[in-house]
Short mmCIF file of N, CA and C in Angstrom, two decimals:
data_model
loop_
_atom_site.label_atom_id
_atom_site.label_comp_id
_atom_site.label_asym_id
_atom_site.label_seq_id
_atom_site.Cartn_x
_atom_site.Cartn_y
_atom_site.Cartn_z
N MET A 20 158.95 -32.44 168.90
CA MET A 20 158.91 -33.00 170.43
C MET A 20 158.21 -34.26 169.39
N HIS A 21 158.43 -34.20 170.37
CA HIS A 21 157.61 -36.63 170.73
C HIS A 21 157.50 -36.98 171.35
N GLY A 22 156.17 -37.53 170.41
CA GLY A 22 154.71 -37.06 171.76
C GLY A 22 155.26 -38.26 172.67
N LEU A 23 154.31 -38.81 173.93
CA LEU A 23 154.77 -40.04 174.60
C LEU A 23 154.77 -41.33 174.39
N ARG A 24 154.02 -42.78 175.09
CA ARG A 24 153.92 -43.20 174.31
C ARG A 24 153.87 -44.71 175.32
N ALA A 25 153.48 -45.41 175.85
CA ALA A 25 153.33 -46.06 176.48
C ALA A 25 154.25 -47.43 175.32
N GLN A 26 155.25 -47.86 176.64
CA GLN A 26 155.87 -48.79 176.57
C GLN A 26 155.29 -49.87 176.74
N GLU A 27 154.93 -50.72 175.09
CA GLU A 27 154.58 -51.97 175.78
C GLU A 27 155.33 -52.96 176.92
N GLU A 28 154.84 -54.25 177.38
CA GLU A 28 155.40 -55.04 177.77
C GLU A 28 156.03 -56.40 177.01
N LYS A 29 156.70 -56.72 177.56
CA LYS A 29 156.93 -58.01 177.15
C LYS A 29 157.33 -59.16 177.13
N MET A 30 156.36 -60.37 176.89
CA MET A 30 155.90 -61.47 177.03
C MET A 30 156.87 -62.33 177.08
N ASN A 31 157.49 -62.03 179.09
CA ASN A 31 158.86 -63.11 178.83
C ASN A 31 157.96 -65.28 178.75
N ASN A 32 159.44 -65.76 178.30
CA ASN A 32 158.59 -67.56 179.22
C ASN A 32 156.97 -67.70 177.56
N PRO A 33 157.28 -67.22 176.41
CA PRO A 33 155.93 -67.14 175.61
C PRO A 33 156.21 -69.44 175.37
N GLU A 34 157.38 -69.90 175.42
CA GLU A 34 157.06 -71.38 174.95
C GLU A 34 156.25 -71.57 176.46
N HIS A 35 156.33 -70.95 177.71
CA HIS A 35 155.65 -72.16 178.13
C HIS A 35 154.91 -72.80 178.13
N ASP A 36 153.42 -72.33 177.25
CA ASP A 36 152.59 -72.58 177.52
C ASP A 36 151.70 -72.88 177.25
N ILE A 37 153.13 -73.88 175.60
CA ILE A 37 152.11 -75.16 175.34
C ILE A 37 153.59 -75.83 175.11
N LYS A 38 154.29 -76.05 176.23
CA LYS A 38 155.31 -77.54 176.96
C LYS A 38 153.71 -78.05 177.34
N PRO A 39 154.09 -79.63 177.00
CA PRO A 39 153.70 -81.05 177.37
C PRO A 39 153.69 -81.38 178.40
N TYR A 40 154.53 -80.43 180.00
CA TYR A 40 154.21 -80.86 180.44
C TYR A 40 156.37 -80.36 181.11
N TYR A 41 156.29 -80.01 182.29
CA TYR A 41 157.56 -79.23 183.66
C TYR A 41 157.58 -79.20 184.78
N PHE A 42 159.16 -79.47 184.79
CA PHE A 42 159.05 -79.76 186.64
C PHE A 42 159.54 -78.52 186.89
N GLY A 43 158.54 -78.85 188.78
CA GLY A 43 159.00 -77.01 189.47
C GLY A 43 159.68 -77.56 191.19
N ILE A 44 159.74 -76.79 191.82
CA ILE A 44 159.82 -76.29 193.31
C ILE A 44 159.21 -75.74 193.81
N SER A 45 158.31 -76.71 195.17
CA SER A 45 157.05 -76.93 195.77
C SER A 45 157.92 -76.18 197.52
N LEU A 46 157.85 -74.95 198.02
CA LEU A 46 158.47 -74.68 199.43
C LEU A 46 157.03 -74.40 199.80
N GLY A 47 156.90 -74.44 201.16
CA GLY A 47 156.26 -73.34 201.19
C GLY A 47 155.22 -73.46 203.26
N VAL A 48 154.94 -72.87 203.79
CA VAL A 48 154.82 -72.36 204.86
C VAL A 48 152.76 -74.11 205.05
N ASN A 49 153.16 -74.06 207.37
CA ASN A 49 151.21 -75.04 206.43
C ASN A 49 151.06 -74.79 207.85
N PHE A 50 149.85 -74.99 208.43
CA PHE A 50 149.51 -75.56 208.80
C PHE A 50 148.27 -75.61 209.78
N SER A 51 148.58 -76.68 210.67
CA SER A 51 148.03 -78.31 210.31
C SER A 51 147.32 -78.07 212.52
N GLN A 52 146.53 -79.04 212.15
CA GLN A 52 145.87 -79.64 214.21
C GLN A 52 145.85 -81.05 213.64
N TYR A 53 145.66 -81.99 214.60
CA TYR A 53 145.04 -82.90 214.87
C TYR A 53 143.10 -83.34 214.40
N LYS A 54 142.33 -83.35 213.28
CA LYS A 54 141.28 -84.28 213.41
C LYS A 54 140.99 -85.23 214.62
N LEU A 55 140.10 -85.36 216.18
CA LEU A 55 140.06 -86.18 217.06
C LEU A 55 139.26 -87.39 216.53
N GLN A 56 139.64 -89.07 217.00
CA GLN A 56 138.51 -89.05 216.50
C GLN A 56 138.54 -89.74 217.81
N HIS A 57 137.90 -90.08 218.56
CA HIS A 57 137.35 -90.87 220.31
C HIS A 57 137.02 -92.20 220.37
N SER A 58 138.05 -93.04 220.62
CA SER A 58 137.38 -94.03 220.77
C SER A 58 136.99 -94.70 222.73
N GLU A 59 136.95 -95.39 222.37
CA GLU A 59 135.41 -96.01 223.19
C GLU A 59 136.07 -95.96 225.08
N TYR A 60 136.76 -96.85 225.05
CA TYR A 60 138.34 -95.95 226.00
C TYR A 60 137.53 -94.98 226.26
N PHE A 61 137.91 -93.86 225.80
CA PHE A 61 137.74 -92.18 226.12
C PHE A 61 136.54 -91.92 227.29
N ILE A 62 136.09 -91.68 226.38
CA ILE A 62 134.83 -92.22 227.65
C ILE A 62 134.59 -92.89 228.65
N ASN A 63 135.50 -93.77 229.06
CA ASN A 63 135.61 -95.22 230.19
C ASN A 63 136.33 -94.65 230.73
N ASN A 64 136.85 -94.01 230.52
CA ASN A 64 137.80 -93.36 231.03
C ASN A 64 137.80 -92.51 231.92
N ASP A 65 138.58 -91.85 233.69
CA ASP A 65 138.11 -91.31 234.53
C ASP A 65 139.31 -90.37 235.14
N THR A 66 139.78 -90.27 234.38
CA THR A 66 141.79 -89.23 234.10
C THR A 66 140.79 -88.56 232.92
N VAL A 67 140.47 -88.09 231.57
CA VAL A 67 141.35 -87.33 230.73
C VAL A 67 140.09 -86.51 230.27
N MET A 68 138.83 -85.13 231.18
CA MET A 68 138.17 -84.76 230.38
C MET A 68 137.79 -84.11 228.64
N ASN A 69 139.17 -83.53 228.00
CA ASN A 69 139.14 -83.28 227.37
C ASN A 69 139.50 -83.55 226.85
N VAL A 70 140.26 -83.34 225.14
CA VAL A 70 141.30 -83.31 224.39
C VAL A 70 141.27 -82.53 223.60
N THR A 71 142.08 -81.41 224.21
CA THR A 71 141.72 -79.74 222.22
C THR A 71 142.71 -79.46 221.43
N PRO A 72 143.52 -80.11 220.58
CA PRO A 72 144.26 -80.06 219.37
C PRO A 72 144.80 -77.75 218.89
N PHE A 73 145.69 -77.77 218.93
CA PHE A 73 145.83 -76.34 218.26
C PHE A 73 146.80 -76.76 216.96
N TRP A 74 146.79 -75.33 216.42
CA TRP A 74 147.40 -74.62 214.86
C TRP A 74 148.18 -74.90 215.82
N LYS A 75 149.69 -75.08 214.53
CA LYS A 75 151.47 -75.29 214.64
C LYS A 75 150.92 -74.82 213.62
N PRO A 76 152.21 -74.52 213.19
CA PRO A 76 153.07 -74.00 211.77
C PRO A 76 154.14 -75.15 211.60
N GLY A 77 154.36 -74.90 210.09
CA GLY A 77 155.51 -76.25 209.86
C GLY A 77 155.69 -76.01 208.44
N PHE A 78 157.09 -75.89 207.74
CA PHE A 78 156.95 -76.40 206.63
C PHE A 78 157.46 -77.68 205.15
N HIS A 79 156.52 -77.83 204.27
CA HIS A 79 157.20 -78.60 203.13
C HIS A 79 157.90 -78.20 202.28
N LEU A 80 158.36 -79.17 201.76
CA LEU A 80 159.28 -79.40 200.43
C LEU A 80 159.31 -80.45 200.09
N GLY A 81 159.15 -79.80 198.47
CA GLY A 81 158.47 -80.67 197.30
C GLY A 81 159.28 -80.30 196.03
N ILE A 82 158.77 -82.17 195.24
CA ILE A 82 159.00 -81.29 193.82
C ILE A 82 157.32 -80.92 192.57
N THR A 83 157.23 -80.63 191.99
CA THR A 83 155.96 -80.49 191.58
C THR A 83 156.33 -81.13 189.93
N GLY A 84 155.46 -82.19 189.26
CA GLY A 84 155.29 -82.43 187.81
C GLY A 84 153.49 -82.03 187.21
N ASN A 85 153.87 -81.49 186.30
CA ASN A 85 152.73 -79.95 185.52
C ASN A 85 152.78 -80.87 183.79
N LEU A 86 151.62 -82.35 183.48
CA LEU A 86 151.55 -81.93 182.40
C LEU A 86 150.21 -81.59 182.21
N ARG A 87 150.15 -80.62 180.62
CA ARG A 87 148.87 -79.85 180.33
C ARG A 87 148.00 -80.93 179.86
N LEU A 88 147.42 -79.65 180.46
CA LEU A 88 146.28 -81.03 178.68
C LEU A 88 145.28 -80.13 178.42
N SER A 89 144.94 -79.41 178.16
CA SER A 89 144.19 -78.75 177.72
C SER A 89 145.72 -76.85 177.82
N ASN A 90 144.89 -75.56 176.80
CA ASN A 90 144.49 -74.75 177.32
C ASN A 90 144.36 -74.53 178.28
N PHE A 91 143.59 -74.14 178.69
CA PHE A 91 143.24 -73.88 180.87
C PHE A 91 143.48 -74.74 181.58
N VAL A 92 143.19 -76.16 181.40
CA VAL A 92 143.37 -76.88 182.33
C VAL A 92 144.58 -78.31 182.17
N ASP A 93 145.54 -78.60 182.92
CA ASP A 93 146.85 -78.87 183.79
C ASP A 93 146.63 -80.49 184.43
N ILE A 94 146.97 -80.87 185.46
CA ILE A 94 147.53 -82.13 186.16
C ILE A 94 148.38 -81.54 186.55
N ARG A 95 148.33 -81.77 188.38
CA ARG A 95 149.84 -82.38 188.53
C ARG A 95 149.69 -82.25 189.80
N ALA A 96 150.95 -83.36 189.86
CA ALA A 96 151.80 -83.70 191.43
C ALA A 96 152.29 -83.38 191.92
N ILE A 97 152.17 -83.04 193.46
CA ILE A 97 153.52 -81.76 194.27
C ILE A 97 153.84 -83.22 195.59
N PRO A 98 154.37 -84.46 194.71
CA PRO A 98 155.03 -85.26 195.86
C PRO A 98 156.13 -84.33 197.14
N SER A 99 155.88 -84.54 198.31
CA SER A 99 156.04 -83.05 199.22
C SER A 99 156.89 -84.20 200.82
N PHE A 100 158.25 -83.32 201.31
CA PHE A 100 157.86 -83.39 202.98
C PHE A 100 157.70 -83.27 203.67
N VAL A 101 156.55 -83.07 205.05
CA VAL A 101 156.27 -82.40 205.24
C VAL A 101 156.71 -82.50 206.63
N LEU A 102 157.08 -80.93 207.12
CA LEU A 102 157.83 -81.25 208.90
C LEU A 102 156.36 -80.17 210.03
N ARG A 103 155.63 -80.66 210.51
CA ARG A 103 155.46 -79.92 211.12
C ARG A 103 155.03 -80.61 212.52
N GLU A 104 154.60 -79.65 213.91
CA GLU A 104 154.42 -79.68 214.67
C GLU A 104 153.38 -79.83 215.57
N GLN A 105 152.81 -80.62 216.62
CA GLN A 105 151.60 -80.96 216.63
C GLN A 105 151.35 -80.74 218.31
N ALA A 106 150.69 -79.99 218.60
CA ALA A 106 150.44 -79.65 220.01
C ALA A 106 149.07 -79.55 220.14
N MET A 107 148.73 -80.42 221.56
CA MET A 107 147.34 -81.22 222.60
C MET A 107 147.36 -80.66 223.62
N ARG A 108 146.36 -80.63 224.19
CA ARG A 108 145.26 -79.48 225.35
C ARG A 108 145.72 -81.00 225.60
N TYR A 109 145.65 -81.93 227.36
CA TYR A 109 144.19 -82.50 227.62
C TYR A 109 143.96 -82.22 228.89
N THR A 110 142.99 -81.77 229.61
CA THR A 110 142.38 -80.82 230.06
C THR A 110 141.61 -82.09 231.30
N LEU A 111 142.59 -82.34 232.56
CA LEU A 111 142.52 -83.70 233.57
C LEU A 111 141.15 -84.06 234.67
N ARG A 112 140.90 -84.02 235.21
CA ARG A 112 138.78 -84.61 235.64
C ARG A 112 140.05 -83.52 237.26
N GLN A 113 141.30 -83.56 237.45
CA GLN A 113 141.28 -83.64 239.00
C GLN A 113 141.93 -81.56 239.00
N ASP A 114 141.36 -81.24 237.51
CA ASP A 114 141.51 -79.67 237.42
C ASP A 114 143.39 -78.83 236.99
N SER A 115 143.52 -79.95 236.48
CA SER A 115 145.28 -79.75 236.29
C SER A 115 144.76 -79.86 234.11
N ILE A 116 145.76 -79.80 233.81
CA ILE A 116 145.56 -79.14 232.02
C ILE A 116 146.95 -79.65 231.70
N ILE A 117 146.79 -80.47 230.60
CA ILE A 117 148.91 -80.75 230.56
C ILE A 117 148.40 -80.43 228.62
N ASN A 118 150.08 -79.41 228.44
CA ASN A 118 150.32 -79.09 226.79
C ASN A 118 151.10 -80.44 226.53
N THR A 119 150.67 -80.75 225.77
CA THR A 119 152.00 -81.73 224.70
C THR A 119 152.81 -81.48 223.74
N SER A 120 153.53 -81.52 223.14
CA SER A 120 153.61 -81.01 221.23
C SER A 120 154.58 -82.00 220.67
N PHE A 121 154.51 -82.47 220.31
CA PHE A 121 155.60 -83.51 219.41
C PHE A 121 155.69 -83.37 218.14
N GLU A 122 157.12 -83.50 217.78
CA GLU A 122 156.84 -83.27 215.72
C GLU A 122 156.80 -84.70 214.81
N SER A 123 155.83 -84.81 213.91
CA SER A 123 155.97 -85.45 213.05
C SER A 123 156.22 -85.00 211.58
N ILE A 124 156.64 -86.09 210.68
CA ILE A 124 157.45 -86.21 209.49
C ILE A 124 156.45 -86.79 208.62
N LEU A 125 156.10 -86.31 207.21
CA LEU A 125 155.67 -86.43 206.35
C LEU A 125 155.61 -86.71 205.03
N PHE A 126 155.40 -88.01 204.17
CA PHE A 126 154.97 -87.45 202.55
C PHE A 126 153.61 -88.06 202.50
N SER A 127 153.59 -86.37 201.50
CA SER A 127 152.26 -85.92 200.65
C SER A 127 152.81 -85.81 200.01
N LEU A 128 151.16 -87.08 199.10
CA LEU A 128 151.35 -87.27 197.41
C LEU A 128 149.79 -86.83 197.16
N PRO A 129 150.11 -84.87 196.96
CA PRO A 129 148.59 -84.42 195.87
C PRO A 129 148.65 -84.55 194.13
N VAL A 130 147.82 -84.67 193.99
CA VAL A 130 147.41 -85.31 192.92
C VAL A 130 146.15 -84.37 192.27
N GLU A 131 146.50 -83.04 191.63
CA GLU A 131 144.97 -81.45 191.32
C GLU A 131 145.18 -81.23 189.97
N PHE A 132 143.91 -81.26 189.76
CA PHE A 132 143.24 -80.37 188.95
C PHE A 132 143.48 -78.78 189.06
N LYS A 133 144.88 -77.87 187.25
CA LYS A 133 145.16 -76.64 187.97
C LYS A 133 143.67 -76.85 186.94
N PHE A 134 142.92 -75.39 187.32
CA PHE A 134 142.14 -74.75 185.84
C PHE A 134 143.16 -73.43 186.05
N LYS A 135 143.83 -73.19 184.42
CA LYS A 135 143.91 -72.14 184.85
C LYS A 135 142.84 -70.39 183.24
N SER A 136 142.84 -69.17 183.79
CA SER A 136 142.51 -68.15 183.35
C SER A 136 143.85 -68.19 182.08
N ASP A 137 143.11 -67.06 181.37
CA ASP A 137 143.86 -66.52 179.84
C ASP A 137 145.67 -65.85 180.75
N ARG A 138 146.15 -65.96 180.34
CA ARG A 138 146.91 -65.17 180.49
C ARG A 138 147.20 -63.65 179.54
N GLN A 139 147.65 -63.01 180.75
CA GLN A 139 147.42 -62.29 180.19
C GLN A 139 148.58 -61.17 180.63
N THR A 140 149.92 -61.19 179.95
CA THR A 140 151.21 -60.45 179.28
C THR A 140 151.58 -61.26 180.95
N ASN A 141 152.46 -61.56 181.42
CA ASN A 141 153.06 -61.83 181.84
C ASN A 141 151.87 -62.18 183.71
N PHE A 142 151.15 -62.95 183.56
CA PHE A 142 150.59 -63.24 184.41
C PHE A 142 148.32 -64.00 184.10
N ARG A 143 148.95 -64.08 185.33
CA ARG A 143 147.71 -65.73 185.42
C ARG A 143 147.27 -65.56 186.82
N PHE A 144 145.57 -66.33 186.57
CA PHE A 144 145.30 -66.83 187.87
C PHE A 144 144.26 -67.69 187.74
N TYR A 145 144.42 -68.72 188.30
CA TYR A 145 144.34 -70.44 188.50
C TYR A 145 144.09 -70.42 189.78
N VAL A 146 142.79 -71.71 189.24
CA VAL A 146 142.49 -72.37 190.35
C VAL A 146 142.92 -73.81 190.94
N CYS A 147 142.67 -74.77 192.04
CA CYS A 147 143.56 -75.95 191.21
C CYS A 147 142.07 -76.93 192.17
N ALA A 148 142.20 -77.40 192.55
CA ALA A 148 141.14 -79.15 193.09
C ALA A 148 141.70 -80.64 193.44
N GLY A 149 142.01 -80.64 193.75
CA GLY A 149 142.43 -82.85 194.16
C GLY A 149 142.33 -83.83 194.54
N GLY A 150 142.75 -84.42 194.84
CA GLY A 150 143.22 -85.13 196.21
C GLY A 150 144.61 -85.33 196.27
N LYS A 151 144.95 -86.21 197.79
CA LYS A 151 145.71 -86.12 198.17
C LYS A 151 146.41 -88.02 199.56
N ILE A 152 146.62 -88.48 199.57
CA ILE A 152 147.58 -89.53 200.40
C ILE A 152 148.83 -88.54 200.81
N ASP A 153 148.52 -89.75 202.66
CA ASP A 153 149.65 -89.21 203.41
C ASP A 153 150.09 -89.77 204.42
N TYR A 154 151.71 -89.99 204.59
CA TYR A 154 151.96 -91.57 204.94
C TYR A 154 152.39 -90.42 206.15
N ASP A 155 152.61 -90.26 207.88
CA ASP A 155 152.76 -90.01 208.55
C ASP A 155 154.71 -91.49 209.23
N PHE A 156 155.78 -91.00 208.80
CA PHE A 156 156.38 -91.87 208.72
C PHE A 156 156.57 -91.63 210.94
N ASN A 157 155.77 -90.32 211.72
CA ASN A 157 156.01 -90.79 213.51
C ASN A 157 154.92 -91.34 213.97
N ALA A 158 153.68 -91.73 212.37
CA ALA A 158 152.68 -92.84 212.95
C ALA A 158 152.84 -93.93 214.35
N ASN A 159 152.07 -93.61 214.96
CA ASN A 159 152.45 -94.87 216.62
C ASN A 159 150.54 -95.81 217.57
N SER A 160 149.96 -95.95 215.88
CA SER A 160 148.62 -96.13 215.72
C SER A 160 148.06 -98.02 215.80
N ARG A 161 149.84 -98.71 216.59
CA ARG A 161 149.97 -100.51 216.12
C ARG A 161 150.65 -100.61 218.67
N SER A 162 151.78 -98.96 218.56
CA SER A 162 152.03 -99.01 219.53
C SER A 162 150.73 -99.41 220.46
N LYS A 163 151.04 -100.55 221.88
CA LYS A 163 150.59 -101.56 222.77
C LYS A 163 150.79 -100.42 224.42
N ARG A 164 151.86 -99.21 224.02
CA ARG A 164 151.99 -98.60 226.08
C ARG A 164 150.80 -97.46 225.52
N PRO A 165 150.62 -98.21 227.23
CA PRO A 165 149.86 -97.69 227.86
C PRO A 165 149.93 -96.80 227.93
N ASP A 166 151.12 -95.32 228.09
CA ASP A 166 150.82 -94.52 227.70
C ASP A 166 151.38 -93.99 227.44
N GLU A 167 150.77 -94.16 225.89
CA GLU A 167 150.20 -93.29 224.77
C GLU A 167 149.43 -92.70 224.41
N LEU A 168 148.25 -91.85 224.87
CA LEU A 168 146.96 -91.94 225.22
C LEU A 168 146.08 -90.84 223.09
N LEU A 169 147.54 -90.90 222.64
CA LEU A 169 146.91 -90.21 221.60
C LEU A 169 146.98 -91.33 220.37
N LYS A 170 146.72 -92.07 219.30
CA LYS A 170 147.43 -93.20 218.41
C LYS A 170 147.15 -91.90 217.68
N VAL A 171 147.75 -92.58 216.68
CA VAL A 171 148.31 -91.78 214.79
C VAL A 171 148.80 -92.25 214.24
N LYS A 172 147.37 -92.62 212.70
CA LYS A 172 147.13 -94.00 212.11
C LYS A 172 148.33 -92.95 211.07
N PRO A 173 149.47 -94.14 210.23
CA PRO A 173 150.21 -93.79 209.13
C PRO A 173 149.43 -93.41 208.72
N PHE A 174 148.10 -93.89 207.76
CA PHE A 174 147.62 -93.72 206.35
C PHE A 174 146.99 -92.42 206.43
N ASP A 175 146.52 -91.33 205.65
CA ASP A 175 145.32 -89.82 205.92
C ASP A 175 145.48 -90.08 204.50
N TYR A 176 143.93 -89.34 204.15
CA TYR A 176 143.68 -89.50 202.75
C TYR A 176 142.64 -88.27 203.04
N GLY A 177 143.36 -86.91 202.06
CA GLY A 177 141.38 -86.07 201.61
C GLY A 177 141.36 -85.46 200.56
N TYR A 178 140.83 -84.16 200.52
CA TYR A 178 140.87 -83.36 198.80
C TYR A 178 141.69 -81.66 199.33
N ASN A 179 141.86 -80.99 198.91
CA ASN A 179 142.46 -80.01 198.19
C ASN A 179 142.51 -78.55 196.84
N LEU A 180 141.35 -78.61 198.12
CA LEU A 180 141.23 -76.98 196.36
C LEU A 180 142.05 -75.08 197.28
N GLY A 181 142.22 -74.86 195.98
CA GLY A 181 143.73 -73.80 196.33
C GLY A 181 143.49 -73.09 194.83
N LEU A 182 144.42 -71.44 195.11
CA LEU A 182 143.66 -70.91 193.91
C LEU A 182 145.16 -70.36 193.87
N GLY A 183 145.72 -69.26 193.29
CA GLY A 183 147.14 -68.83 193.45
C GLY A 183 146.22 -67.41 192.23
N PHE A 184 148.31 -67.56 191.65
CA PHE A 184 148.77 -67.39 190.36
C PHE A 184 150.41 -67.03 189.82
N GLU A 185 149.50 -66.94 188.65
CA GLU A 185 151.61 -67.41 188.30
C GLU A 185 152.27 -66.22 187.06
N PHE A 186 153.56 -65.34 188.50
CA PHE A 186 154.60 -64.61 186.84
C PHE A 186 155.38 -65.02 186.68
N TYR A 187 155.03 -64.29 185.55
CA TYR A 187 155.89 -64.75 184.60
C TYR A 187 157.02 -63.80 184.57
N TYR A 188 157.99 -63.95 184.43
CA TYR A 188 160.11 -63.38 185.13
C TYR A 188 160.60 -64.36 183.79
N PRO A 189 161.56 -63.28 183.53
CA PRO A 189 162.89 -64.18 181.95
C PRO A 189 162.91 -65.52 182.58
N ASN A 190 163.38 -65.71 183.70
CA ASN A 190 164.03 -67.07 184.08
C ASN A 190 163.22 -68.09 184.48
N PHE A 191 162.15 -68.35 184.80
CA PHE A 191 161.72 -67.98 185.92
C PHE A 191 160.61 -67.65 186.28
N ILE A 192 159.32 -68.45 186.20
CA ILE A 192 157.76 -68.89 186.44
C ILE A 192 157.54 -68.56 188.01
N PHE A 193 156.65 -68.07 189.34
CA PHE A 193 156.90 -68.34 190.24
C PHE A 193 155.02 -67.41 191.04
N LEU A 194 154.88 -69.26 191.41
CA LEU A 194 152.90 -69.99 191.69
C LEU A 194 153.02 -69.14 193.03
N PRO A 195 152.59 -68.02 193.66
CA PRO A 195 152.37 -68.63 195.03
C PRO A 195 150.31 -68.71 194.91
N ARG A 196 150.56 -69.90 196.46
CA ARG A 196 148.85 -69.91 196.32
C ARG A 196 148.43 -70.11 197.92
N LEU A 197 147.31 -69.78 197.87
CA LEU A 197 146.74 -70.89 199.07
C LEU A 197 146.22 -71.84 199.08
N ARG A 198 145.86 -72.77 199.24
CA ARG A 198 145.38 -73.98 198.77
C ARG A 198 145.09 -74.51 201.20
N SER A 199 143.44 -75.31 201.34
CA SER A 199 143.55 -75.28 202.30
C SER A 199 143.14 -78.01 202.11
N ALA A 200 143.56 -78.28 202.46
CA ALA A 200 143.41 -79.48 202.80
C ALA A 200 142.86 -80.24 204.25
N MET A 201 141.76 -80.64 203.41
CA MET A 201 140.91 -81.21 204.04
C MET A 201 141.28 -82.69 204.25
N VAL A 202 140.54 -83.42 205.60
CA VAL A 202 140.36 -84.96 205.42
C VAL A 202 139.18 -85.65 206.30
#
């Protein structure tokens, strides 16, 4: 009678860990809202009492460039196009509410350090931290139109914090992650 023995799991893409650099595709869903800064005009305005931004979903598509610095540290750049919807609620003095939403298209360039754990066969955990700069193609901060109460600056910057996992498959590596961007 033959004894049962555990089958050893085969390590997929073992050469990936020693590559000096690699490229990939980044797809994702995002949720965003504006961080408001009121102008002096807002305080003196006799019509609008309050402006409240809302969280709305969006989508991003980008390219990942990864440079290996050591066995446990990489530096990554992820230039992406971000499509998102912004929603605002204006509360007026006449006890009325106006809900508005508009689409925004951004080019985002996050650069971050990726700190990796030891690889466990076909799995690894990582955390990442870095900075980013965004350019909003729909910015209107220079607009002189009096009907535009909300002015959006074209450039924005902030920092990212995230955590994720690497799953090694025979033909590709899947890296899901959660990331929070602060501005």
